[in-house]
Every structure is written in structure tokens, then in C-alpha cells.
Protein backbone atom coordinates (compact mmCIF):
# COMPACT_ATOMS: atom_id res chain seq x y z
CA MET A 1 0.00 0.00 0.00
CA ASP A 2 1.30 3.43 -0.95
CA PHE A 3 0.78 5.93 1.87
CA LYS A 4 2.38 8.68 3.94
CA ILE A 5 1.88 9.29 7.65
CA GLU A 6 2.16 12.70 9.25
CA LYS A 7 2.19 12.54 13.04
CA ASN A 8 1.10 15.42 15.21
CA GLU A 9 0.70 15.57 18.98
CA GLN A 10 -3.11 15.36 18.67
CA TYR A 11 -3.60 13.16 15.60
CA ALA A 12 -2.05 11.05 12.86
CA LEU A 13 -2.78 11.90 9.23
CA ILE A 14 -2.71 8.95 6.83
CA ASP A 15 -2.48 10.02 3.20
CA LEU A 16 -3.51 7.05 1.05
CA ASN A 17 -2.06 7.14 -2.44
CA GLU A 18 -4.27 4.31 -3.64
CA THR A 19 -7.29 4.27 -5.91
CA SER A 20 -9.00 1.45 -4.04
CA LEU A 21 -9.49 0.07 -0.55
CA THR A 22 -10.52 -3.52 -1.23
CA GLN A 23 -9.82 -7.12 -0.33
CA ALA A 24 -6.43 -6.78 -2.02
CA ASN A 25 -5.05 -4.12 0.34
CA HIS A 26 -7.38 -3.61 3.33
CA THR A 27 -5.07 -5.46 5.75
CA ALA A 28 -2.33 -2.89 5.12
CA LEU A 29 -4.58 -0.07 6.37
CA GLU A 30 -5.64 -2.20 9.34
CA ASN A 31 -1.97 -2.73 10.26
CA ILE A 32 -1.24 1.00 9.95
CA VAL A 33 -4.16 1.82 12.25
CA ARG A 34 -3.03 -0.76 14.82
CA GLN A 35 0.54 0.56 14.81
CA LEU A 36 -0.67 4.12 15.31
CA PHE A 37 -3.02 3.04 18.09
CA ARG A 38 -0.18 1.22 19.87
CA ALA A 39 1.88 4.41 19.53
CA GLY A 40 -0.84 6.29 21.43
CA TYR A 41 -2.87 7.87 18.62
CA GLY A 42 -6.61 7.94 19.33
CA ASN A 43 -7.33 10.44 16.57
CA MET A 44 -6.69 9.41 12.99
CA ILE A 45 -7.44 11.29 9.79
CA VAL A 46 -7.36 9.34 6.53
CA LYS A 47 -7.15 11.18 3.21
CA PHE A 48 -9.30 9.31 0.70
CA ASP A 49 -8.67 11.80 -2.13
CA ALA A 50 -7.54 9.13 -4.60
CA ILE A 51 -9.92 6.36 -3.47
CA VAL A 52 -12.58 5.58 -6.08
CA GLU A 53 -13.23 1.93 -5.24
CA LEU A 54 -14.31 0.63 -1.84
CA ASP A 55 -15.59 -2.87 -1.16
CA GLY A 56 -16.92 -4.67 1.91
CA PHE A 57 -13.40 -5.43 3.14
CA GLY A 58 -12.52 -1.73 2.98
CA VAL A 59 -15.72 -0.79 4.81
CA SER A 60 -14.94 -3.42 7.45
CA VAL A 61 -11.49 -2.01 8.19
CA ILE A 62 -12.98 1.50 8.43
CA ARG A 63 -15.58 0.18 10.88
CA LYS A 64 -12.86 -1.47 13.04
CA ALA A 65 -10.61 1.60 12.98
CA ASN A 66 -13.52 3.86 13.87
CA LYS A 67 -14.43 1.66 16.83
CA ILE A 68 -10.82 1.65 18.09
CA CYS A 69 -10.69 5.46 18.01
CA LEU A 70 -14.14 5.94 19.56
CA ASN A 71 -13.23 3.60 22.42
CA GLU A 72 -10.36 5.99 23.23
CA LEU A 73 -12.70 9.02 22.99
CA GLY A 74 -10.94 9.90 19.75
CA LEU A 75 -12.08 10.26 16.17
CA PHE A 76 -11.46 8.33 12.97
CA ILE A 77 -12.09 10.80 10.16
CA ILE A 78 -12.33 10.08 6.45
CA VAL A 79 -11.48 13.05 4.22
CA THR A 80 -13.16 12.85 0.83
CA LYS A 81 -15.34 14.83 -1.54
CA ASN A 82 -16.23 11.74 -3.60
CA GLU A 83 -20.02 11.51 -3.38
CA ASP A 84 -20.06 7.81 -4.30
CA ILE A 85 -17.69 6.94 -1.45
CA ILE A 86 -19.62 9.14 0.99
CA GLU A 87 -22.88 7.48 -0.03
CA GLN A 88 -21.36 4.02 0.33
CA LEU A 89 -20.08 4.84 3.82
CA ASP A 90 -23.45 6.33 4.80
CA LYS A 91 -25.18 3.13 3.68
CA ALA A 92 -22.74 1.08 5.78
CA LYS A 93 -24.14 2.84 8.88
CA ILE A 94 -20.81 3.00 10.71
CA GLU A 95 -21.63 4.42 14.12
CA ASP A 96 -20.36 7.98 14.61
CA LEU A 97 -18.03 7.88 11.59
CA THR A 98 -16.87 11.39 10.74
CA ILE A 99 -16.52 12.33 7.06
CA MET A 100 -15.10 15.75 6.18
CA PRO A 101 -14.40 17.44 2.84
CA THR A 102 -10.96 18.84 3.76
CA VAL A 103 -8.03 17.94 5.98
CA GLN A 104 -8.22 21.32 7.72
CA GLU A 105 -11.85 20.71 8.71
CA ALA A 106 -10.88 17.26 9.98
CA ILE A 107 -8.08 18.77 12.09
CA ASP A 108 -10.52 21.34 13.48
CA GLU A 109 -12.91 18.49 14.35
CA VAL A 110 -10.14 16.68 16.25
CA PHE A 111 -9.39 19.79 18.31
CA LEU A 112 -13.09 20.36 19.04
CA ASN A 113 -13.43 16.75 20.15
CA GLU A 114 -10.40 17.11 22.42
CA LEU A 115 -11.91 20.25 23.98
CA GLU A 116 -15.23 18.47 24.55
CA ASN A 117 -13.44 15.55 26.19
CA ASP A 118 -11.46 17.91 28.45
CA PHE A 119 -14.64 19.78 29.37
CA GLN A 120 -16.51 16.58 30.25
CA SER A 121 -13.62 15.45 32.48
């Protein structure tokens, strides 16, 4: 899988340079998410700019990653403007999955979530 990871104190940004997230490569994303989680990242932003194909295996790994982040009071955010991908993820009914059109909006969402968590503590 072709990707770049940018780590920040509050989040990890995964830039996928793939056109699909399918049975062929979904385990690579799952491994990336697990490594980041073990490194202490509860907030993950995944750039889906190039993704045009998503199958059930891809949806499954997104569901798992989202659950991992939510359990840590973090966010798993998909960044895409692709209406077909957004519709497919909406149909999958992944609980509390955050989808944003830009990385900056995703980063803002992470900081808002952190503030809410601090306030509730």
C-alpha cells in the first residue's frame, strides 16, 4: 500500500495514495491503524482523495478503525469529496463515523473533540 503518515501531537494523518481500498489491500490499512493506536494515537485522519473503489473489506477495516478510536474518545475521520464513497459509507451505517471534505476541517474536528473531552472530564 502506498501511503504517507504525518504525526502530530493530537492526531495522525494517513495520506492514502491508492485508488482502491478492497480485499487486495485492506489489511495494510488495518496494520497501519493498529501501529498508530499502539503508539498512542486515538485520533486518525485518513485522506481518501484518490480512493474511487471501496468494497466490503474496505468498509470493514474502516468500521474497526472507527471503533478503536471511539473507544479511546478519539475520532477516525475520512477526508473525501467523492459523493459515491460518501454514499457508500453512509449506507454502511458505521456508528459515529466522521466524514469531512478537507483535511483542515478534519483537524478542526479533532481539536473540538479534544476540547469536549477535556470539558466533560
